[in-house]
XYZ file of C-alpha atoms in Angstrom:
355
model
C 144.829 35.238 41.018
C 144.619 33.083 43.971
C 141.905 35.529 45.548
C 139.623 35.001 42.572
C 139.942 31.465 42.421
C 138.423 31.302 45.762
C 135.406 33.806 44.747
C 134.972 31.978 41.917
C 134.152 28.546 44.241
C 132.171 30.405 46.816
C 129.901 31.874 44.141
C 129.356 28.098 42.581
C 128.894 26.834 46.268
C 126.156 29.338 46.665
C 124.414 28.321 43.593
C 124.561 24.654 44.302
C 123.263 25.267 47.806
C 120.403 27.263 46.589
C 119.430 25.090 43.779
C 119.379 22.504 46.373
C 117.548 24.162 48.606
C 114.713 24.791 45.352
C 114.172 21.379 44.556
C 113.895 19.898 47.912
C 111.130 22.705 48.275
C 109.186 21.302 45.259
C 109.602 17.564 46.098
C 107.857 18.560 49.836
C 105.498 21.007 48.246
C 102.026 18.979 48.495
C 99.489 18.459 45.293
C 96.617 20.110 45.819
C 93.065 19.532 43.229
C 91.119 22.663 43.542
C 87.365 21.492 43.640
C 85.059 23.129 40.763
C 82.110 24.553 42.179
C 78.900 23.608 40.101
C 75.577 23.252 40.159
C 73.912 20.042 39.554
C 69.948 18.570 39.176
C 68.802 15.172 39.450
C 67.727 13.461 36.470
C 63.905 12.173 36.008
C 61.960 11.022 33.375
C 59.317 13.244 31.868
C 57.793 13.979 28.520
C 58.868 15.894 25.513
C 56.556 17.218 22.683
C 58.010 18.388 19.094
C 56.146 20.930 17.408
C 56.042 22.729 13.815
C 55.307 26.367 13.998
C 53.927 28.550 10.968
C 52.155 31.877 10.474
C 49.511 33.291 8.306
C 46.861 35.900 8.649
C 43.981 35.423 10.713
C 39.867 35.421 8.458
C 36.841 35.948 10.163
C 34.594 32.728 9.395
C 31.616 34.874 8.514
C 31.898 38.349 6.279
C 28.860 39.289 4.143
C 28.859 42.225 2.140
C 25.615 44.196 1.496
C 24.796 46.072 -1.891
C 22.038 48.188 -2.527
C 19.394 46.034 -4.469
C 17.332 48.984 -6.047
C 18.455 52.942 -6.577
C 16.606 55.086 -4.734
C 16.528 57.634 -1.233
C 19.288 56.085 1.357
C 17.875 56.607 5.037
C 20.089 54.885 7.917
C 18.370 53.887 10.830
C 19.240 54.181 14.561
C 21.623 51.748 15.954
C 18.860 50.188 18.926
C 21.333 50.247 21.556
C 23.055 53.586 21.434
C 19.924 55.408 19.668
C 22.031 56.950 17.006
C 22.984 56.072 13.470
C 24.919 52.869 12.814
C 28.396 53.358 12.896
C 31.789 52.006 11.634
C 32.646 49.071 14.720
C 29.567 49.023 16.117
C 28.608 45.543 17.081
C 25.175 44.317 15.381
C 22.620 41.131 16.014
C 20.730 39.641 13.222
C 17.531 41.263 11.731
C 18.388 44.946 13.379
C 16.914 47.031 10.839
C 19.840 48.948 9.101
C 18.713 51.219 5.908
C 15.605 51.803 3.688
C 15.620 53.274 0.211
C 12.817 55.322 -0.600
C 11.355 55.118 -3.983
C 7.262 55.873 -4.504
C 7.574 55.524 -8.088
C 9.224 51.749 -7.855
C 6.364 51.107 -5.198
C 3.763 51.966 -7.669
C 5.387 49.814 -9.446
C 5.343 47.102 -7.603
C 1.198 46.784 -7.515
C 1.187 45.215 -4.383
C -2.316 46.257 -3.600
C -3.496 45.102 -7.338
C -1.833 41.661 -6.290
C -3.487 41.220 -3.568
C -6.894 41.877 -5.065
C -6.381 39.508 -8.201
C -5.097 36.706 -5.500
C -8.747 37.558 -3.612
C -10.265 37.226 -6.659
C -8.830 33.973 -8.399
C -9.080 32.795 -4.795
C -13.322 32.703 -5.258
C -12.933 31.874 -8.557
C -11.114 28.551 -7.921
C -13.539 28.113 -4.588
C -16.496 28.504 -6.694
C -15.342 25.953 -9.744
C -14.177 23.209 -7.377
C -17.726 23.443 -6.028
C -19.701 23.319 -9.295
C -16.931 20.437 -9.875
C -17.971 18.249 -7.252
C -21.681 18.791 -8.804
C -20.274 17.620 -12.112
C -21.423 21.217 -13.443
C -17.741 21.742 -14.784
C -14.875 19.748 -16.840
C -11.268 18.533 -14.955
C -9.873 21.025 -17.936
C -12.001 24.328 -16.342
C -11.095 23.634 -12.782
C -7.191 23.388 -13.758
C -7.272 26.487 -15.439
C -8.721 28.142 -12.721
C -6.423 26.265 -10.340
C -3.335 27.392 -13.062
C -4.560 31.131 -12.152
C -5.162 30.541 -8.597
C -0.947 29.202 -8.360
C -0.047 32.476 -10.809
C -1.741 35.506 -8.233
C 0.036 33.788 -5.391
C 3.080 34.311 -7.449
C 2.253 37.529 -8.579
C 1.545 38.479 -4.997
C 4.887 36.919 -3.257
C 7.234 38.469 -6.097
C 5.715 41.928 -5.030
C 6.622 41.545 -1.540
C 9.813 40.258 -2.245
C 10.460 43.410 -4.604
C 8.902 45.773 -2.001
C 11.567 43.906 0.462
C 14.671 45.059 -1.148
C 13.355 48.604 0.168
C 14.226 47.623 3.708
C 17.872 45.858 4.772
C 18.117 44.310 7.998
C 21.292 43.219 9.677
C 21.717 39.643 7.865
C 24.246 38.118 10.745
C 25.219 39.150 14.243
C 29.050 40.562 14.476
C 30.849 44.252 13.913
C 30.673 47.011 11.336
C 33.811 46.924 9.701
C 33.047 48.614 6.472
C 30.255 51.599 5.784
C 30.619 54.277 3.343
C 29.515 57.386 3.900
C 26.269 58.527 2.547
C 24.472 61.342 3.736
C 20.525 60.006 4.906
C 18.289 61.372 2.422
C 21.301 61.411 -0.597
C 20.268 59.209 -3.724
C 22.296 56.038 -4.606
C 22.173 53.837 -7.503
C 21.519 49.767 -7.606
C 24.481 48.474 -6.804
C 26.265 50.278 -4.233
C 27.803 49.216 -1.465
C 25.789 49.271 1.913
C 27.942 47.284 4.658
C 30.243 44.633 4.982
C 29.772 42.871 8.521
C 32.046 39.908 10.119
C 31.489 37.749 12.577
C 34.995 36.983 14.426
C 34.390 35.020 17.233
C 35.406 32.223 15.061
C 38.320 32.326 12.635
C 40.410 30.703 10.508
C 44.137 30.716 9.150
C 45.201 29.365 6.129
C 49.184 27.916 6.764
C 51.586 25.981 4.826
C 52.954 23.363 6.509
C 56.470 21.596 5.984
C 56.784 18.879 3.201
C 58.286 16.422 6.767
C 55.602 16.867 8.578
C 52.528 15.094 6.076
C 52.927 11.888 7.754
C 52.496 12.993 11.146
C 49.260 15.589 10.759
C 46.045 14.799 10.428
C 42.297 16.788 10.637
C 41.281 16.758 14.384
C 44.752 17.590 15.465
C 45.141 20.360 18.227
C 46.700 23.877 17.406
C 47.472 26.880 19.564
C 47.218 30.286 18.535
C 48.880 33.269 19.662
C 49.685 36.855 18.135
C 52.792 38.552 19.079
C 51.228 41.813 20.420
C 49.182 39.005 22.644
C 52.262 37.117 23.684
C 50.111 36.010 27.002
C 47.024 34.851 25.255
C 46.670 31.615 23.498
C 43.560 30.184 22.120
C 42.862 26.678 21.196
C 42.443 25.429 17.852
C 42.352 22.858 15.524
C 43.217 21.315 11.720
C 39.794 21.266 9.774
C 41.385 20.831 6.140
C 44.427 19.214 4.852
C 45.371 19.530 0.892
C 47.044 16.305 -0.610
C 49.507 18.719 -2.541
C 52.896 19.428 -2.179
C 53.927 22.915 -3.486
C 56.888 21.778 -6.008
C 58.243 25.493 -5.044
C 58.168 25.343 -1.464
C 58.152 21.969 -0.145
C 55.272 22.809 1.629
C 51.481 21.936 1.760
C 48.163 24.089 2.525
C 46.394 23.205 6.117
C 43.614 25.303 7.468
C 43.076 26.147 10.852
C 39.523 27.069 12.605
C 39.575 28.248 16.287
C 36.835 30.082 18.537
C 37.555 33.837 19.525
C 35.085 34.791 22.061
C 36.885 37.638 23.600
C 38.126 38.857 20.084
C 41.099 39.352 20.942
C 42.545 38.638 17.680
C 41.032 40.822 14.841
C 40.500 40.343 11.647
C 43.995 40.133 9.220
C 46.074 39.904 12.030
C 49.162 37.860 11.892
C 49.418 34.997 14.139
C 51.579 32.083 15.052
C 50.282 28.878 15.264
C 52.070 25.791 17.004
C 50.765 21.920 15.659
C 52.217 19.222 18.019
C 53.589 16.461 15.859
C 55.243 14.417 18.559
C 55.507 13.677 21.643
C 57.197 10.521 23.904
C 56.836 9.637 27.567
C 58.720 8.197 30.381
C 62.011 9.801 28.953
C 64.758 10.875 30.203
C 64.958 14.571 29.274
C 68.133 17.147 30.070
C 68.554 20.939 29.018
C 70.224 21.076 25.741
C 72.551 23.610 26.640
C 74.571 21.513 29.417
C 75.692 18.999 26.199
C 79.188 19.596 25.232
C 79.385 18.930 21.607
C 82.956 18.051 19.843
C 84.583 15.780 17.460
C 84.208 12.953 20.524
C 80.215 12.812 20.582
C 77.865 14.727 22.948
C 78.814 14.733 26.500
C 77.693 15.928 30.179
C 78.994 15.207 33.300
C 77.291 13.837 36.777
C 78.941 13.992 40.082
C 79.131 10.931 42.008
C 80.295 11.953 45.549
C 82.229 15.263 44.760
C 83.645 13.778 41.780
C 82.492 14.496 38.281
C 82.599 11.778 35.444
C 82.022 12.696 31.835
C 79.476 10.525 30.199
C 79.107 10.376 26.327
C 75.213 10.130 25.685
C 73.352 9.400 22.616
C 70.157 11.577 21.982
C 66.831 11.541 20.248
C 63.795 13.840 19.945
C 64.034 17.318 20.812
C 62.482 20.774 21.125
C 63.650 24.791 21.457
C 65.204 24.135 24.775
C 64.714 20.129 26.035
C 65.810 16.905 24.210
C 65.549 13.347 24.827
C 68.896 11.225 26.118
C 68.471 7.544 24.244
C 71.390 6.068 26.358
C 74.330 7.389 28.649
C 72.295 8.847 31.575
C 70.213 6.881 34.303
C 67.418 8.637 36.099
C 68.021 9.714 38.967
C 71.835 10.285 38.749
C 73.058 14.240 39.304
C 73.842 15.906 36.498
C 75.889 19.128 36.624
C 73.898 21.985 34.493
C 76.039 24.931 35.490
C 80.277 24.604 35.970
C 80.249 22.191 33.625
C 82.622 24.271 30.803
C 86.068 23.699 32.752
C 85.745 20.245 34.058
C 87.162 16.813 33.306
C 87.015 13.492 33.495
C 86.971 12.740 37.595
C 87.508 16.359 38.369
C 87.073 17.468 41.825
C 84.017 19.456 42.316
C 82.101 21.268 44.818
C 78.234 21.431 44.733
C 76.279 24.697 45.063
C 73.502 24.322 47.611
């Protein structure tokens, strides 16, 4: 009994020794704040823009479509440049002849020649009565009527040609082919049918609707750039030509239209494009990426390091765009703010900056 007593007390004096021995360890063991490594940029002023973006289909600004005037034989002509017959997407100028309908029985018709000769004919007449006029051999009422026949052959004679006209179709506007049904040369058609439909695409428009917010703030004149997605690369430069003072009760939205120059053609006819309409912009501001803000029930914060120390600042902010926004108070320029480490840290956290 006595033997186990004694185990019993070297076991506790053990314990006691090595308990000791633990806490003395901790008390000496020294507190040591890991520094954060993190990136940080220095803050300047600079300018943000806020823009609306909407999409629509893009419309050639010129398309005329060409019917045939009179029935008759359809003949297409050669294409001037490539000495063959006009084509679907060939590009045109004005006054190219394009296709003549043959019809001798509508010519005779016609009676150009005839018109012609009774024009040569009144012409003397008149001629001769305006003489004997001036000689006082003939009334004011004789000359008119010969003057009244004179005015009806030139009549006579112009409606001819202009009839004899519709025989022969030139290109009415320069552009591109883009419709042209298929006739066979020397195949009859009837009044009516359609010839060619041409467009001129170097300059286009879109028709857009615009958000119900943004009336106030667009106006005619205003710049617009267009892209297309398959032409991510190439933007063109447009502008607002027409505003309607509508708002859709449906949508919330109004109608704006949109004219821009495509000299390259890149963007066709009926393509779908994007168009951006700056409604905004301030400058001298201080501007930070939004995604360094740390937003919580607290407010908006970032931090800055101020000589390997990094201070949370609660900021108030303004104006902003896809990726930028404007700080209205909490920031100075020029102080460091930390845009990547900046998910772990604290208030006066040690930190390390990344060269």
């Amino acid at each position: 009994m006595r033997l186990v007593k004694t185990q019993l007390r070297y076991i506790t004096l053990c314990a006691t020794i090595a308990i000791c021995a633990c806490n003395s360890g901790e008390e000496e063991s020294p507190n040591i704040d890991i520094a954060a490594p993190v990136s940080v940029e220095q803050i300047t002023t600079g300018s943000l823009s806020r823009f609306t973006i909407t999409t629509g289909n893009a419309t050639a600004e010129k398309v005329i479509k060409l019917n045939a005037q009179i029935g008759g034989t359809y003949i297409l002509k050669n294409h001037p440049s490539y000495k063959r017959p006009f084509k679907l997407g060939d590009r045109v100028k004005a006054g190219q002849p394009f296709v003549e309908i043959q019809d001798q029985e509508y010519v005779n018709g016609i009676g150009l020649e005839a018109a012609k000769m009774n024009l040569e004919l009144t012409q003397q007449e008149y001629d001769k009565q305006k003489s004997v006029f001036d000689k006082g051999g003939v009334t004011v009422r004789e000359l008119k009527n010969s003057e009244l026949s004179l005015t009806r052959a030139r009549n006579e004679l112009e409606s001819a040609e202009i009839r004899l006209a519709k025989m022969k179709i030139n290109i009415p506007i320069s552009g591109t082919i883009v419709e042209l049904p298929q006739y066979t040369s020397g195949s009859q058609i009837q009044q009516g049918d359609p010839l060619v439909t041409i467009m001129d695409y170097s300059r286009m428009y879109v028709d857009v609707s615009l958000p119900e917010n943004t009336m106030m703030d667009i106006q005619t004149g205003q710049k617009v750039q267009i892209t297309n997605y398959s032409l991510p690369d190439d933007t063109l430069s447009g502008s607002i030509t027409e505003l309607s003072p509508a708002i859709d009760i449906n949508t919330r939205t109004y109608l704006a239209k949109v004219r821009f120059n495509n000299p390259n053609l890149l963007i066709r006819p009926g393509m779908f494009v994007k168009t951006l309409i700056k409604i905004n912009q301030k400058n001298d501001i201080v501007v930070i990426p939004k995604e360094v803000i740390i937003s919580d029930q607290r407010g908006k914060r970032v931090f800055v390091v101020q000589e390997n120390t990094a201070f949370e600042r609660i900021i108030e902010t303004g104006m902003e765009n896809d990726d930028m926004i404007e700080v209205i108070s909490g920031l100075e320029e020029n102080e460091r703010l930390v845009t990547k480490g900046f998910e772990t840290l604290r208030d006066r956290s040690k930190v390390k900056v990344l060269q």
